[in-house]
Amino acid sequence: MRDHGGVTSVDNVRLTAWVRGRVQGVGFRWWTRSRALELGLTGWAANLADGRVEVVAEGPKDACDRLLDVLGSGKSPGAVESVTPRWSEAKGGVAGFVER
């Protein structure tokens, strides 16, 4: 079954999500890494100079959708105010999921 973007739930995609709120210095990147690894995703979570965390994850579309859902679920450390996602084609070349 295809979604509106023409990508099946098992096609590999890249999710880039910018998370705004109190998300630095509270274990948010470690928590995100744990969730991503549970979902079998590769990528990273990095603090940005403006106080946001950038999350880049690659893997099956359904797993990336689940990660996006948990990022904004209110169950993470700190306090997420908003999550802004951008979808693109998977680039590959990333092993594991790391905190940057």
PDB file of C-alpha atoms in Angstrom:
ATOM      1  CA  MET A   1       0.000   0.000   0.000  1.00  0.00           C
ATOM      2  CA  ARG A   2       1.351   3.411  -0.900  1.00  0.00           C
ATOM      3  CA  ASP A   3       1.044   6.608   1.105  1.00  0.00           C
ATOM      4  CA  HIS A   4       0.412  10.024  -0.419  1.00  0.00           C
ATOM      5  CA  GLY A   5       4.092  10.482  -1.242  1.00  0.00           C
ATOM      6  CA  GLY A   6       4.295   7.302  -3.304  1.00  0.00           C
ATOM      7  CA  VAL A   7       6.593   5.638  -0.775  1.00  0.00           C
ATOM      8  CA  THR A   8       5.684   2.244   0.611  1.00  0.00           C
ATOM      9  CA  SER A   9       5.941   1.625   4.352  1.00  0.00           C
ATOM     10  CA  VAL A  10       9.026  -0.568   3.833  1.00  0.00           C
ATOM     11  CA  ASP A  11      10.954   1.740   1.469  1.00  0.00           C
ATOM     12  CA  ASN A  12      13.989   3.326   3.118  1.00  0.00           C
ATOM     13  CA  VAL A  13      13.685   7.061   3.631  1.00  0.00           C
ATOM     14  CA  ARG A  14      15.508   9.824   5.493  1.00  0.00           C
ATOM     15  CA  LEU A  15      13.693  11.720   8.214  1.00  0.00           C
ATOM     16  CA  THR A  16      15.253  14.970   9.364  1.00  0.00           C
ATOM     17  CA  ALA A  17      13.412  16.359  12.380  1.00  0.00           C
ATOM     18  CA  TRP A  18      14.138  19.560  14.261  1.00  0.00           C
ATOM     19  CA  VAL A  19      12.971  19.343  17.866  1.00  0.00           C
ATOM     20  CA  ARG A  20      12.342  22.596  19.739  1.00  0.00           C
ATOM     21  CA  GLY A  21      11.852  23.042  23.489  1.00  0.00           C
ATOM     22  CA  ARG A  22      13.906  22.164  26.552  1.00  0.00           C
ATOM     23  CA  VAL A  23      15.767  19.340  24.807  1.00  0.00           C
ATOM     24  CA  GLN A  24      19.448  20.028  25.495  1.00  0.00           C
ATOM     25  CA  GLY A  25      21.206  18.910  28.666  1.00  0.00           C
ATOM     26  CA  VAL A  26      18.331  16.606  29.686  1.00  0.00           C
ATOM     27  CA  GLY A  27      19.307  13.275  28.060  1.00  0.00           C
ATOM     28  CA  PHE A  28      17.149  13.842  24.975  1.00  0.00           C
ATOM     29  CA  ARG A  29      19.790  12.745  22.440  1.00  0.00           C
ATOM     30  CA  TRP A  30      20.535   9.553  24.403  1.00  0.00           C
ATOM     31  CA  TRP A  31      16.800   8.806  24.688  1.00  0.00           C
ATOM     32  CA  THR A  32      16.329   9.435  20.944  1.00  0.00           C
ATOM     33  CA  ARG A  33      19.264   7.161  20.121  1.00  0.00           C
ATOM     34  CA  SER A  34      17.716   4.367  22.220  1.00  0.00           C
ATOM     35  CA  ARG A  35      14.327   4.709  20.488  1.00  0.00           C
ATOM     36  CA  ALA A  36      15.944   4.795  17.024  1.00  0.00           C
ATOM     37  CA  LEU A  37      18.012   1.678  17.728  1.00  0.00           C
ATOM     38  CA  GLU A  38      14.899  -0.151  18.985  1.00  0.00           C
ATOM     39  CA  LEU A  39      13.288   0.665  15.634  1.00  0.00           C
ATOM     40  CA  GLY A  40      16.341  -0.481  13.636  1.00  0.00           C
ATOM     41  CA  LEU A  41      17.145   2.991  12.307  1.00  0.00           C
ATOM     42  CA  THR A  42      20.521   4.537  11.542  1.00  0.00           C
ATOM     43  CA  GLY A  43      21.510   8.175  11.897  1.00  0.00           C
ATOM     44  CA  TRP A  44      22.229  10.705  14.607  1.00  0.00           C
ATOM     45  CA  ALA A  45      20.888  13.265  17.054  1.00  0.00           C
ATOM     46  CA  ALA A  46      22.826  16.518  17.395  1.00  0.00           C
ATOM     47  CA  ASN A  47      22.482  19.659  19.499  1.00  0.00           C
ATOM     48  CA  LEU A  48      22.172  22.845  17.450  1.00  0.00           C
ATOM     49  CA  ALA A  49      23.483  26.243  18.518  1.00  0.00           C
ATOM     50  CA  ASP A  50      19.939  27.673  18.675  1.00  0.00           C
ATOM     51  CA  GLY A  51      18.853  25.176  21.361  1.00  0.00           C
ATOM     52  CA  ARG A  52      17.099  22.695  19.070  1.00  0.00           C
ATOM     53  CA  VAL A  53      18.074  19.068  18.513  1.00  0.00           C
ATOM     54  CA  GLU A  54      18.397  17.825  14.946  1.00  0.00           C
ATOM     55  CA  VAL A  55      17.454  14.176  14.480  1.00  0.00           C
ATOM     56  CA  VAL A  56      18.412  12.436  11.235  1.00  0.00           C
ATOM     57  CA  ALA A  57      17.153   8.875  10.858  1.00  0.00           C
ATOM     58  CA  GLU A  58      17.188   6.461   7.943  1.00  0.00           C
ATOM     59  CA  GLY A  59      15.307   3.220   7.523  1.00  0.00           C
ATOM     60  CA  PRO A  60      11.867   1.913   6.592  1.00  0.00           C
ATOM     61  CA  LYS A  61       9.210   4.635   6.323  1.00  0.00           C
ATOM     62  CA  ASP A  62       7.006   3.001   8.976  1.00  0.00           C
ATOM     63  CA  ALA A  63       9.888   2.906  11.491  1.00  0.00           C
ATOM     64  CA  CYS A  64      10.723   6.564  10.784  1.00  0.00           C
ATOM     65  CA  ASP A  65       7.030   7.433  11.257  1.00  0.00           C
ATOM     66  CA  ARG A  66       7.088   5.694  14.647  1.00  0.00           C
ATOM     67  CA  LEU A  67      10.221   7.619  15.674  1.00  0.00           C
ATOM     68  CA  LEU A  68       8.565  10.877  14.635  1.00  0.00           C
ATOM     69  CA  ASP A  69       5.524   9.948  16.738  1.00  0.00           C
ATOM     70  CA  VAL A  70       7.593   9.276  19.877  1.00  0.00           C
ATOM     71  CA  LEU A  71       9.644  12.456  19.453  1.00  0.00           C
ATOM     72  CA  GLY A  72       6.463  14.482  19.930  1.00  0.00           C
ATOM     73  CA  SER A  73       4.733  12.119  22.352  1.00  0.00           C
ATOM     74  CA  GLY A  74       5.599  13.987  25.555  1.00  0.00           C
ATOM     75  CA  LYS A  75       7.372  10.875  26.898  1.00  0.00           C
ATOM     76  CA  SER A  76      10.903  12.124  26.195  1.00  0.00           C
ATOM     77  CA  PRO A  77      13.241  13.784  28.678  1.00  0.00           C
ATOM     78  CA  GLY A  78      12.873  17.557  28.844  1.00  0.00           C
ATOM     79  CA  ALA A  79       9.921  19.330  27.280  1.00  0.00           C
ATOM     80  CA  VAL A  80       9.283  19.187  23.533  1.00  0.00           C
ATOM     81  CA  GLU A  81       7.416  22.221  22.206  1.00  0.00           C
ATOM     82  CA  SER A  82       7.393  21.278  18.523  1.00  0.00           C
ATOM     83  CA  VAL A  83       8.840  18.852  15.995  1.00  0.00           C
ATOM     84  CA  THR A  84       9.368  19.945  12.394  1.00  0.00           C
ATOM     85  CA  PRO A  85       9.964  17.004  10.013  1.00  0.00           C
ATOM     86  CA  ARG A  86      11.429  16.912   6.507  1.00  0.00           C
ATOM     87  CA  TRP A  87      11.337  13.757   4.402  1.00  0.00           C
ATOM     88  CA  SER A  88      13.851  12.893   1.703  1.00  0.00           C
ATOM     89  CA  GLU A  89      15.443   9.933  -0.019  1.00  0.00           C
ATOM     90  CA  ALA A  90      17.756   7.778   2.081  1.00  0.00           C
ATOM     91  CA  LYS A  91      21.412   8.568   1.434  1.00  0.00           C
ATOM     92  CA  GLY A  92      22.924   5.532   3.160  1.00  0.00           C
ATOM     93  CA  GLY A  93      26.483   5.346   4.403  1.00  0.00           C
ATOM     94  CA  VAL A  94      25.517   5.686   8.072  1.00  0.00           C
ATOM     95  CA  ALA A  95      26.111   2.821  10.500  1.00  0.00           C
ATOM     96  CA  GLY A  96      24.380   2.711  13.879  1.00  0.00           C
ATOM     97  CA  PHE A  97      22.766   5.694  15.568  1.00  0.00           C
ATOM     98  CA  VAL A  98      24.996   8.171  17.370  1.00  0.00           C
ATOM     99  CA  GLU A  99      24.821  11.271  19.507  1.00  0.00           C
ATOM    100  CA  ARG A 100      26.717  14.171  17.957  1.00  0.00           C
TER     101      ARG A 100
END
